[in-house]
mmCIF file of N, CA and C in Angstrom:
data_model
loop_
_atom_site.group_PDB
_atom_site.id
_atom_site.type_symbol
_atom_site.label_atom_id
_atom_site.label_comp_id
_atom_site.label_asym_id
_atom_site.label_seq_id
_atom_site.Cartn_x
_atom_site.Cartn_y
_atom_site.Cartn_z
ATOM 1 N N UNK D 57 -25.502 -2.852 -23.201
ATOM 2 C CA UNK D 57 -24.165 -2.304 -23.330
ATOM 3 C C UNK D 57 -23.930 -1.174 -22.315
ATOM 4 N N UNK D 58 -24.882 -0.266 -22.186
ATOM 5 C CA UNK D 58 -24.706 0.832 -21.234
ATOM 6 C C UNK D 58 -24.754 0.327 -19.793
ATOM 7 N N UNK D 59 -25.502 -0.756 -19.565
ATOM 8 C CA UNK D 59 -25.544 -1.352 -18.224
ATOM 9 C C UNK D 59 -24.160 -1.886 -17.862
ATOM 10 N N UNK D 60 -23.527 -2.541 -18.826
ATOM 11 C CA UNK D 60 -22.187 -3.091 -18.599
ATOM 12 C C UNK D 60 -21.198 -1.955 -18.343
ATOM 13 N N UNK D 61 -21.310 -0.886 -19.112
ATOM 14 C CA UNK D 61 -20.417 0.266 -18.906
ATOM 15 C C UNK D 61 -20.601 0.871 -17.519
ATOM 16 N N UNK D 62 -21.839 0.959 -17.061
ATOM 17 C CA UNK D 62 -22.094 1.494 -15.714
ATOM 18 C C UNK D 62 -21.464 0.599 -14.646
ATOM 19 N N UNK D 63 -21.545 -0.712 -14.849
ATOM 20 C CA UNK D 63 -20.927 -1.639 -13.894
ATOM 21 C C UNK D 63 -19.412 -1.478 -13.903
ATOM 22 N N UNK D 64 -18.850 -1.286 -15.097
ATOM 23 C CA UNK D 64 -17.405 -1.072 -15.184
ATOM 24 C C UNK D 64 -17.014 0.258 -14.538
ATOM 25 N N UNK D 65 -17.849 1.269 -14.680
ATOM 26 C CA UNK D 65 -17.569 2.554 -14.039
ATOM 27 C C UNK D 65 -17.530 2.399 -12.521
ATOM 28 N N UNK D 66 -18.408 1.572 -11.987
ATOM 29 C CA UNK D 66 -18.399 1.313 -10.544
ATOM 30 C C UNK D 66 -17.103 0.620 -10.137
ATOM 31 N N UNK D 67 -16.642 -0.288 -10.977
ATOM 32 C CA UNK D 67 -15.386 -0.979 -10.673
ATOM 33 C C UNK D 67 -14.224 0.016 -10.698
ATOM 34 N N UNK D 68 -14.244 0.925 -11.672
ATOM 35 C CA UNK D 68 -13.198 1.943 -11.733
ATOM 36 C C UNK D 68 -13.270 2.889 -10.531
ATOM 37 N N UNK D 69 -14.465 3.144 -10.044
ATOM 38 C CA UNK D 69 -14.602 3.974 -8.839
ATOM 39 C C UNK D 69 -13.963 3.266 -7.647
ATOM 40 N N UNK D 70 -14.149 1.944 -7.565
ATOM 41 C CA UNK D 70 -13.505 1.180 -6.491
ATOM 42 C C UNK D 70 -11.988 1.225 -6.635
ATOM 43 N N UNK D 71 -11.516 1.112 -7.891
ATOM 44 C CA UNK D 71 -10.073 1.188 -8.138
ATOM 45 C C UNK D 71 -9.546 2.547 -7.686
ATOM 46 N N UNK D 72 -10.283 3.600 -8.003
ATOM 47 C CA UNK D 72 -9.854 4.948 -7.611
ATOM 48 C C UNK D 72 -9.750 5.060 -6.091
ATOM 49 N N UNK D 73 -10.752 4.529 -5.385
ATOM 50 C CA UNK D 73 -10.714 4.545 -3.918
ATOM 51 C C UNK D 73 -9.508 3.775 -3.391
ATOM 52 N N UNK D 74 -9.239 2.634 -3.997
ATOM 53 C CA UNK D 74 -8.093 1.822 -3.565
ATOM 54 C C UNK D 74 -6.777 2.542 -3.856
ATOM 55 N N UNK D 75 -6.725 3.281 -4.958
ATOM 56 C CA UNK D 75 -5.498 4.017 -5.281
ATOM 57 C C UNK D 75 -5.259 5.154 -4.290
ATOM 58 N N UNK D 76 -6.330 5.781 -3.841
ATOM 59 C CA UNK D 76 -6.197 6.816 -2.804
ATOM 60 C C UNK D 76 -5.635 6.177 -1.539
ATOM 61 N N UNK D 77 -6.177 5.027 -1.185
ATOM 62 C CA UNK D 77 -5.693 4.305 0.003
ATOM 63 C C UNK D 77 -4.229 3.914 -0.190
ATOM 64 N N UNK D 78 -3.864 3.475 -1.393
ATOM 65 C CA UNK D 78 -2.483 3.090 -1.713
ATOM 66 C C UNK D 78 -1.544 4.266 -1.453
ATOM 67 N N UNK D 79 -1.935 5.445 -1.931
ATOM 68 C CA UNK D 79 -1.106 6.640 -1.729
ATOM 69 C C UNK D 79 -0.944 6.956 -0.245
ATOM 70 N N UNK D 80 -2.039 6.814 0.505
ATOM 71 C CA UNK D 80 -1.966 7.048 1.951
ATOM 72 C C UNK D 80 -1.006 6.058 2.609
ATOM 73 N N UNK D 81 -1.084 4.805 2.182
ATOM 74 C CA UNK D 81 -0.207 3.781 2.757
ATOM 75 C C UNK D 81 1.255 4.036 2.405
ATOM 76 N N UNK D 82 1.504 4.530 1.187
ATOM 77 C CA UNK D 82 2.886 4.848 0.816
ATOM 78 C C UNK D 82 3.453 5.928 1.728
ATOM 79 N N UNK D 83 2.670 6.954 1.979
ATOM 80 C CA UNK D 83 3.117 8.022 2.884
ATOM 81 C C UNK D 83 3.352 7.471 4.284
ATOM 82 N N UNK D 84 2.439 6.630 4.725
ATOM 83 C CA UNK D 84 2.554 6.024 6.055
ATOM 84 C C UNK D 84 3.811 5.168 6.150
ATOM 85 N N UNK D 85 4.070 4.360 5.119
ATOM 86 C CA UNK D 85 5.246 3.490 5.136
ATOM 87 C C UNK D 85 6.538 4.306 5.120
ATOM 88 N N UNK D 86 6.563 5.372 4.340
ATOM 89 C CA UNK D 86 7.751 6.233 4.324
ATOM 90 C C UNK D 86 7.995 6.854 5.692
ATOM 91 N N UNK D 87 6.935 7.269 6.347
ATOM 92 C CA UNK D 87 7.055 7.834 7.687
ATOM 93 C C UNK D 87 7.578 6.783 8.666
ATOM 94 N N UNK D 88 7.022 5.581 8.584
ATOM 95 C CA UNK D 88 7.469 4.498 9.460
ATOM 96 C C UNK D 88 8.938 4.164 9.201
ATOM 97 N N UNK D 89 9.322 4.155 7.941
ATOM 98 C CA UNK D 89 10.713 3.873 7.597
ATOM 99 C C UNK D 89 11.632 4.953 8.164
ATOM 100 N N UNK D 90 11.207 6.201 8.043
ATOM 101 C CA UNK D 90 11.992 7.304 8.609
ATOM 102 C C UNK D 90 12.134 7.180 10.117
ATOM 103 N N UNK D 91 11.039 6.793 10.782
ATOM 104 C CA UNK D 91 11.092 6.594 12.234
ATOM 105 C C UNK D 91 12.058 5.470 12.598
ATOM 106 N N UNK D 92 11.993 4.367 11.857
ATOM 107 C CA UNK D 92 12.890 3.237 12.130
ATOM 108 C C UNK D 92 14.346 3.646 11.926
ATOM 109 N N UNK D 93 14.604 4.406 10.884
ATOM 110 C CA UNK D 93 15.968 4.876 10.615
ATOM 111 C C UNK D 93 16.476 5.755 11.756
ATOM 112 N N UNK D 94 15.633 6.644 12.240
ATOM 113 C CA UNK D 94 16.023 7.522 13.354
ATOM 114 C C UNK D 94 16.343 6.714 14.608
ATOM 115 N N UNK D 95 15.521 5.718 14.886
ATOM 116 C CA UNK D 95 15.749 4.888 16.075
ATOM 117 C C UNK D 95 17.060 4.123 15.942
ATOM 118 N N UNK D 96 17.313 3.573 14.773
ATOM 119 C CA UNK D 96 18.562 2.823 14.557
ATOM 120 C C UNK D 96 19.765 3.742 14.750
ATOM 121 N N UNK D 97 19.665 4.960 14.233
ATOM 122 C CA UNK D 97 20.761 5.918 14.425
ATOM 123 C C UNK D 97 20.935 6.277 15.898
ATOM 124 N N UNK D 98 19.829 6.396 16.628
ATOM 125 C CA UNK D 98 19.900 6.679 18.058
ATOM 126 C C UNK D 98 20.558 5.531 18.811
ATOM 127 N N UNK D 99 20.231 4.311 18.412
ATOM 128 C CA UNK D 99 20.816 3.146 19.090
ATOM 129 C C UNK D 99 22.342 3.163 18.997
ATOM 130 N N UNK D 100 22.857 3.608 17.870
ATOM 131 C CA UNK D 100 24.314 3.691 17.698
ATOM 132 C C UNK D 100 24.924 4.658 18.714
ATOM 133 N N UNK D 101 24.230 5.759 18.964
ATOM 134 C CA UNK D 101 24.721 6.774 19.903
ATOM 135 C C UNK D 101 24.565 6.300 21.343
ATOM 136 N N UNK D 102 23.454 5.638 21.640
ATOM 137 C CA UNK D 102 23.161 5.225 23.017
ATOM 138 C C UNK D 102 24.067 4.101 23.521
ATOM 139 N N UNK D 103 24.814 3.466 22.642
ATOM 140 C CA UNK D 103 25.695 2.372 23.064
ATOM 141 C C UNK D 103 26.862 2.864 23.918
ATOM 142 N N UNK D 104 27.265 4.098 23.727
ATOM 143 C CA UNK D 104 28.482 4.596 24.365
ATOM 144 C C UNK D 104 28.177 5.438 25.603
ATOM 145 N N UNK D 105 28.856 5.107 26.700
ATOM 146 C CA UNK D 105 28.653 5.790 27.984
ATOM 147 C C UNK D 105 28.949 7.286 27.910
ATOM 148 N N UNK D 106 29.928 7.670 27.117
ATOM 149 C CA UNK D 106 30.322 9.080 27.071
ATOM 150 C C UNK D 106 29.229 9.978 26.476
ATOM 151 N N UNK D 107 28.255 9.406 25.821
ATOM 152 C CA UNK D 107 27.167 10.200 25.235
ATOM 153 C C UNK D 107 26.070 10.558 26.237
ATOM 154 N N UNK D 108 26.194 10.081 27.468
ATOM 155 C CA UNK D 108 25.156 10.341 28.464
ATOM 156 C C UNK D 108 25.451 11.578 29.314
ATOM 157 N N UNK D 109 26.674 12.053 29.284
ATOM 158 C CA UNK D 109 27.027 13.247 30.044
ATOM 159 C C UNK D 109 26.674 13.103 31.517
ATOM 160 N N UNK D 110 26.007 14.123 32.071
ATOM 161 C CA UNK D 110 25.635 14.133 33.489
ATOM 162 C C UNK D 110 24.608 13.054 33.819
ATOM 163 N N UNK D 111 23.854 12.608 32.838
ATOM 164 C CA UNK D 111 22.855 11.560 33.078
ATOM 165 C C UNK D 111 23.500 10.200 33.332
ATOM 166 N N UNK D 112 24.778 10.089 33.013
ATOM 167 C CA UNK D 112 25.485 8.820 33.188
ATOM 168 C C UNK D 112 25.551 8.349 34.629
ATOM 169 N N UNK D 113 25.341 9.255 35.565
ATOM 170 C CA UNK D 113 25.409 8.852 36.975
ATOM 171 C C UNK D 113 24.127 8.146 37.438
ATOM 172 N N UNK D 114 23.075 8.237 36.649
ATOM 173 C CA UNK D 114 21.811 7.578 37.020
ATOM 174 C C UNK D 114 21.957 6.086 36.740
ATOM 175 N N UNK D 115 21.777 5.260 37.771
ATOM 176 C CA UNK D 115 21.952 3.823 37.581
ATOM 177 C C UNK D 115 20.912 3.243 36.606
ATOM 178 N N UNK D 116 21.400 2.448 35.659
ATOM 179 C CA UNK D 116 20.528 1.725 34.732
ATOM 180 C C UNK D 116 19.927 2.549 33.608
ATOM 181 N N UNK D 117 20.352 3.807 33.485
ATOM 182 C CA UNK D 117 19.736 4.652 32.449
ATOM 183 C C UNK D 117 20.082 4.157 31.042
ATOM 184 N N UNK D 118 21.323 3.714 30.879
ATOM 185 C CA UNK D 118 21.737 3.244 29.554
ATOM 186 C C UNK D 118 20.878 2.052 29.130
ATOM 187 N N UNK D 119 20.754 1.075 29.997
ATOM 188 C CA UNK D 119 19.967 -0.117 29.668
ATOM 189 C C UNK D 119 18.499 0.228 29.450
ATOM 190 N N UNK D 120 17.978 1.126 30.269
ATOM 191 C CA UNK D 120 16.566 1.509 30.145
ATOM 192 C C UNK D 120 16.298 2.209 28.812
ATOM 193 N N UNK D 121 17.190 3.135 28.446
ATOM 194 C CA UNK D 121 17.008 3.852 27.182
ATOM 195 C C UNK D 121 17.166 2.923 25.980
ATOM 196 N N UNK D 122 18.172 2.051 26.040
ATOM 197 C CA UNK D 122 18.358 1.091 24.941
ATOM 198 C C UNK D 122 17.141 0.173 24.808
ATOM 199 N N UNK D 123 16.652 -0.315 25.939
ATOM 200 C CA UNK D 123 15.488 -1.207 25.916
ATOM 201 C C UNK D 123 14.263 -0.488 25.345
ATOM 202 N N UNK D 124 14.079 0.756 25.749
ATOM 203 C CA UNK D 124 12.929 1.530 25.261
ATOM 204 C C UNK D 124 13.029 1.755 23.753
ATOM 205 N N UNK D 125 14.221 2.082 23.280
ATOM 206 C CA UNK D 125 14.406 2.309 21.847
ATOM 207 C C UNK D 125 14.189 1.014 21.049
ATOM 208 N N UNK D 126 14.688 -0.087 21.575
ATOM 209 C CA UNK D 126 14.507 -1.377 20.894
ATOM 210 C C UNK D 126 13.026 -1.750 20.854
ATOM 211 N N UNK D 127 12.328 -1.522 21.951
ATOM 212 C CA UNK D 127 10.890 -1.813 21.984
ATOM 213 C C UNK D 127 10.151 -0.943 20.961
ATOM 214 N N UNK D 128 10.515 0.324 20.890
ATOM 215 C CA UNK D 128 9.890 1.232 19.927
ATOM 216 C C UNK D 128 10.203 0.798 18.496
ATOM 217 N N UNK D 129 11.433 0.353 18.268
ATOM 218 C CA UNK D 129 11.817 -0.130 16.939
ATOM 219 C C UNK D 129 11.012 -1.374 16.563
ATOM 220 N N UNK D 130 10.843 -2.280 17.506
ATOM 221 C CA UNK D 130 10.036 -3.481 17.247
ATOM 222 C C UNK D 130 8.597 -3.106 16.907
ATOM 223 N N UNK D 131 8.037 -2.152 17.625
ATOM 224 C CA UNK D 131 6.661 -1.715 17.341
ATOM 225 C C UNK D 131 6.580 -1.064 15.958
ATOM 226 N N UNK D 132 7.619 -0.327 15.589
ATOM 227 C CA UNK D 132 7.653 0.300 14.270
ATOM 228 C C UNK D 132 7.717 -0.762 13.180
ATOM 229 N N UNK D 133 8.552 -1.791 13.385
ATOM 230 C CA UNK D 133 8.626 -2.885 12.410
ATOM 231 C C UNK D 133 7.291 -3.620 12.309
ATOM 232 N N UNK D 134 6.634 -3.801 13.437
ATOM 233 C CA UNK D 134 5.322 -4.446 13.446
ATOM 234 C C UNK D 134 4.319 -3.612 12.637
ATOM 235 N N UNK D 135 4.353 -2.303 12.828
ATOM 236 C CA UNK D 135 3.466 -1.404 12.076
ATOM 237 C C UNK D 135 3.784 -1.442 10.585
ATOM 238 N N UNK D 136 5.070 -1.493 10.262
ATOM 239 C CA UNK D 136 5.466 -1.577 8.858
ATOM 240 C C UNK D 136 4.956 -2.877 8.237
ATOM 241 N N UNK D 137 5.029 -3.953 8.985
ATOM 242 C CA UNK D 137 4.527 -5.238 8.498
ATOM 243 C C UNK D 137 3.022 -5.164 8.243
ATOM 244 N N UNK D 138 2.294 -4.524 9.154
ATOM 245 C CA UNK D 138 0.849 -4.360 8.958
ATOM 246 C C UNK D 138 0.546 -3.505 7.731
ATOM 247 N N UNK D 139 1.347 -2.481 7.518
ATOM 248 C CA UNK D 139 1.169 -1.634 6.338
ATOM 249 C C UNK D 139 1.393 -2.446 5.069
ATOM 250 N N UNK D 140 2.416 -3.294 5.079
ATOM 251 C CA UNK D 140 2.673 -4.148 3.913
ATOM 252 C C UNK D 140 1.506 -5.111 3.674
ATOM 253 N N UNK D 141 0.903 -5.592 4.736
ATOM 254 C CA UNK D 141 -0.274 -6.464 4.589
ATOM 255 C C UNK D 141 -1.433 -5.696 3.959
ATOM 256 N N UNK D 142 -1.562 -4.430 4.320
ATOM 257 C CA UNK D 142 -2.622 -3.613 3.721
ATOM 258 C C UNK D 142 -2.362 -3.389 2.233
ATOM 259 N N UNK D 143 -1.087 -3.202 1.862
ATOM 260 C CA UNK D 143 -0.745 -3.116 0.440
ATOM 261 C C UNK D 143 -1.191 -4.393 -0.275
ATOM 262 N N UNK D 144 -0.893 -5.518 0.346
ATOM 263 C CA UNK D 144 -1.263 -6.804 -0.252
ATOM 264 C C UNK D 144 -2.780 -6.919 -0.403
ATOM 265 N N UNK D 145 -3.518 -6.446 0.584
ATOM 266 C CA UNK D 145 -4.985 -6.536 0.487
ATOM 267 C C UNK D 145 -5.513 -5.667 -0.659
ATOM 268 N N UNK D 146 -4.860 -4.552 -0.925
ATOM 269 C CA UNK D 146 -5.262 -3.716 -2.061
ATOM 270 C C UNK D 146 -4.973 -4.437 -3.368
ATOM 271 N N UNK D 147 -3.815 -5.084 -3.457
ATOM 272 C CA UNK D 147 -3.488 -5.859 -4.659
ATOM 273 C C UNK D 147 -4.519 -6.960 -4.867
ATOM 274 N N UNK D 148 -4.908 -7.615 -3.780
ATOM 275 C CA UNK D 148 -5.919 -8.671 -3.887
ATOM 276 C C UNK D 148 -7.269 -8.083 -4.311
ATOM 277 N N UNK D 149 -7.573 -6.892 -3.857
ATOM 278 C CA UNK D 149 -8.804 -6.215 -4.264
ATOM 279 C C UNK D 149 -8.770 -5.909 -5.761
ATOM 280 N N UNK D 150 -7.615 -5.427 -6.256
ATOM 281 C CA UNK D 150 -7.468 -5.180 -7.692
ATOM 282 C C UNK D 150 -7.636 -6.474 -8.481
ATOM 283 N N UNK D 151 -7.092 -7.555 -7.952
ATOM 284 C CA UNK D 151 -7.224 -8.856 -8.610
ATOM 285 C C UNK D 151 -8.697 -9.247 -8.713
ATOM 286 N N UNK D 152 -9.420 -9.065 -7.625
ATOM 287 C CA UNK D 152 -10.851 -9.418 -7.626
ATOM 288 C C UNK D 152 -11.634 -8.530 -8.589
ATOM 289 N N UNK D 153 -11.345 -7.249 -8.597
ATOM 290 C CA UNK D 153 -12.027 -6.330 -9.512
ATOM 291 C C UNK D 153 -11.766 -6.750 -10.954
ATOM 292 N N UNK D 154 -10.515 -7.087 -11.249
ATOM 293 C CA UNK D 154 -10.166 -7.519 -12.601
ATOM 294 C C UNK D 154 -10.912 -8.800 -12.977
ATOM 295 N N UNK D 155 -10.918 -9.780 -12.073
ATOM 296 C CA UNK D 155 -11.615 -11.043 -12.358
ATOM 297 C C UNK D 155 -13.112 -10.820 -12.530
ATOM 298 N N UNK D 156 -13.693 -9.977 -11.677
ATOM 299 C CA UNK D 156 -15.124 -9.684 -11.793
ATOM 300 C C UNK D 156 -15.447 -9.025 -13.133
ATOM 301 N N UNK D 157 -14.608 -8.089 -13.554
ATOM 302 C CA UNK D 157 -14.822 -7.415 -14.840
ATOM 303 C C UNK D 157 -14.677 -8.404 -15.988
ATOM 304 N N UNK D 158 -13.688 -9.266 -15.891
ATOM 305 C CA UNK D 158 -13.491 -10.287 -16.925
ATOM 306 C C UNK D 158 -14.717 -11.195 -17.009
ATOM 307 N N UNK D 159 -15.222 -11.598 -15.858
ATOM 308 C CA UNK D 159 -16.421 -12.447 -15.809
ATOM 309 C C UNK D 159 -17.628 -11.701 -16.395
ATOM 310 N N UNK D 160 -17.756 -10.435 -16.087
ATOM 311 C CA UNK D 160 -18.856 -9.616 -16.580
ATOM 312 C C UNK D 160 -18.841 -9.537 -18.107
ATOM 313 N N UNK D 161 -17.646 -9.498 -18.676
ATOM 314 C CA UNK D 161 -17.513 -9.313 -20.123
ATOM 315 C C UNK D 161 -17.381 -10.624 -20.899
ATOM 316 N N UNK D 162 -17.401 -11.745 -20.221
ATOM 317 C CA UNK D 162 -17.239 -13.038 -20.896
ATOM 318 C C UNK D 162 -18.261 -13.265 -22.006
ATOM 319 N N UNK D 163 -19.486 -12.837 -21.809
ATOM 320 C CA UNK D 163 -20.537 -13.074 -22.794
ATOM 321 C C UNK D 163 -20.520 -12.105 -23.961
ATOM 322 N N UNK D 164 -19.648 -11.126 -23.922
ATOM 323 C CA UNK D 164 -19.607 -10.114 -24.980
ATOM 324 C C UNK D 164 -18.931 -10.665 -26.227
ATOM 325 N N UNK D 165 -19.423 -10.229 -27.367
ATOM 326 C CA UNK D 165 -18.818 -10.630 -28.639
ATOM 327 C C UNK D 165 -17.578 -9.772 -28.885
ATOM 328 N N UNK D 166 -16.676 -10.230 -29.762
ATOM 329 C CA UNK D 166 -15.500 -9.409 -30.083
ATOM 330 C C UNK D 166 -15.888 -8.021 -30.609
ATOM 331 N N UNK D 167 -16.972 -7.953 -31.361
ATOM 332 C CA UNK D 167 -17.426 -6.657 -31.871
ATOM 333 C C UNK D 167 -17.850 -5.746 -30.719
ATOM 334 N N UNK D 168 -18.596 -6.292 -29.762
ATOM 335 C CA UNK D 168 -19.025 -5.503 -28.605
ATOM 336 C C UNK D 168 -17.823 -5.046 -27.783
ATOM 337 N N UNK D 169 -16.819 -5.888 -27.682
ATOM 338 C CA UNK D 169 -15.628 -5.551 -26.886
ATOM 339 C C UNK D 169 -14.870 -4.363 -27.482
ATOM 340 N N UNK D 170 -14.919 -4.210 -28.809
ATOM 341 C CA UNK D 170 -14.178 -3.136 -29.478
ATOM 342 C C UNK D 170 -15.018 -1.883 -29.708
ATOM 343 N N UNK D 171 -16.318 -1.989 -29.510
ATOM 344 C CA UNK D 171 -17.236 -0.896 -29.797
ATOM 345 C C UNK D 171 -17.117 0.217 -28.752
ATOM 346 N N UNK D 172 -17.010 1.446 -29.225
ATOM 347 C CA UNK D 172 -16.975 2.612 -28.335
ATOM 348 C C UNK D 172 -18.340 3.291 -28.364
ATOM 349 N N UNK D 173 -18.844 3.661 -27.202
ATOM 350 C CA UNK D 173 -20.126 4.354 -27.101
ATOM 351 C C UNK D 173 -19.836 5.800 -26.717
ATOM 352 N N UNK D 174 -20.039 6.711 -27.662
ATOM 353 C CA UNK D 174 -19.748 8.120 -27.396
ATOM 354 C C UNK D 174 -18.276 8.311 -27.072
ATOM 355 N N UNK D 175 -18.016 9.031 -25.999
ATOM 356 C CA UNK D 175 -16.629 9.281 -25.588
ATOM 357 C C UNK D 175 -16.094 8.189 -24.680
ATOM 358 N N UNK D 176 -16.938 7.225 -24.366
ATOM 359 C CA UNK D 176 -16.536 6.137 -23.472
ATOM 360 C C UNK D 176 -15.539 5.216 -24.178
ATOM 361 N N UNK D 177 -14.595 4.663 -23.439
ATOM 362 C CA UNK D 177 -13.676 3.691 -24.043
ATOM 363 C C UNK D 177 -14.417 2.388 -24.347
ATOM 364 N N UNK D 178 -13.796 1.562 -25.159
ATOM 365 C CA UNK D 178 -14.399 0.265 -25.465
ATOM 366 C C UNK D 178 -14.326 -0.624 -24.226
ATOM 367 N N UNK D 179 -15.132 -1.678 -24.237
ATOM 368 C CA UNK D 179 -15.114 -2.624 -23.119
ATOM 369 C C UNK D 179 -13.728 -3.243 -22.971
ATOM 370 N N UNK D 180 -13.091 -3.538 -24.108
ATOM 371 C CA UNK D 180 -11.754 -4.127 -24.068
ATOM 372 C C UNK D 180 -10.757 -3.171 -23.423
ATOM 373 N N UNK D 181 -10.863 -1.891 -23.755
ATOM 374 C CA UNK D 181 -9.966 -0.902 -23.155
ATOM 375 C C UNK D 181 -10.190 -0.806 -21.645
ATOM 376 N N UNK D 182 -11.443 -0.899 -21.237
ATOM 377 C CA UNK D 182 -11.749 -0.874 -19.798
ATOM 378 C C UNK D 182 -11.115 -2.071 -19.099
ATOM 379 N N UNK D 183 -11.288 -3.245 -19.689
ATOM 380 C CA UNK D 183 -10.728 -4.461 -19.102
ATOM 381 C C UNK D 183 -9.203 -4.398 -19.079
ATOM 382 N N UNK D 184 -8.612 -3.942 -20.179
ATOM 383 C CA UNK D 184 -7.147 -3.816 -20.231
ATOM 384 C C UNK D 184 -6.640 -2.843 -19.167
ATOM 385 N N UNK D 185 -7.376 -1.755 -18.954
ATOM 386 C CA UNK D 185 -6.988 -0.781 -17.929
ATOM 387 C C UNK D 185 -7.007 -1.386 -16.539
ATOM 388 N N UNK D 186 -8.046 -2.166 -16.242
ATOM 389 C CA UNK D 186 -8.123 -2.818 -14.929
ATOM 390 C C UNK D 186 -6.967 -3.795 -14.742
ATOM 391 N N UNK D 187 -6.627 -4.516 -15.804
ATOM 392 C CA UNK D 187 -5.501 -5.462 -15.727
ATOM 393 C C UNK D 187 -4.195 -4.720 -15.457
ATOM 394 N N UNK D 188 -4.028 -3.569 -16.115
ATOM 395 C CA UNK D 188 -2.789 -2.797 -15.912
ATOM 396 C C UNK D 188 -2.682 -2.272 -14.484
ATOM 397 N N UNK D 189 -3.809 -1.784 -13.935
ATOM 398 C CA UNK D 189 -3.796 -1.335 -12.538
ATOM 399 C C UNK D 189 -3.355 -2.471 -11.622
ATOM 400 N N UNK D 190 -3.923 -3.640 -11.845
ATOM 401 C CA UNK D 190 -3.592 -4.796 -11.013
ATOM 402 C C UNK D 190 -2.114 -5.149 -11.155
ATOM 403 N N UNK D 191 -1.626 -5.250 -12.392
ATOM 404 C CA UNK D 191 -0.223 -5.620 -12.627
ATOM 405 C C UNK D 191 0.738 -4.596 -12.035
ATOM 406 N N UNK D 192 0.427 -3.309 -12.217
ATOM 407 C CA UNK D 192 1.297 -2.248 -11.695
ATOM 408 C C UNK D 192 1.443 -2.331 -10.190
ATOM 409 N N UNK D 193 0.331 -2.449 -9.512
ATOM 410 C CA UNK D 193 0.366 -2.444 -8.056
ATOM 411 C C UNK D 193 0.906 -3.760 -7.508
ATOM 412 N N UNK D 194 0.673 -4.839 -8.227
ATOM 413 C CA UNK D 194 1.218 -6.128 -7.796
ATOM 414 C C UNK D 194 2.742 -6.105 -7.873
ATOM 415 N N UNK D 195 3.282 -5.535 -8.952
ATOM 416 C CA UNK D 195 4.738 -5.497 -9.098
ATOM 417 C C UNK D 195 5.372 -4.520 -8.113
ATOM 418 N N UNK D 196 4.640 -3.485 -7.739
ATOM 419 C CA UNK D 196 5.180 -2.503 -6.795
ATOM 420 C C UNK D 196 5.247 -3.091 -5.410
#
């Protein structure tokens, strides 16, 4: 029983690490979204010749700036897509952790699943917690 609890504790440690990574990715995605928003707002301004002032006399500056902003926006979208893929990989990791824990506890009796050892939660509570982590992050 204590061996199983130790294995579950390791799984929860992995979940904790993944949640830290999740938080980092959320911050990263918000930053990327803010950058994309700024670029889109800049594109609106760069469309009009009167916004270039004295720089308007430089041949091709409007096209060059628009092209550069569009390229930067595309790179930002590409980065956002990669960030979303990383979110998905964390969800898949939670799924695997949940399945592994379920497999680990398959041989346990209903009594063992409900039994609490000291201040530790029951095996069922541990499994339910892992399922909730997976469901929460999957829906997000």
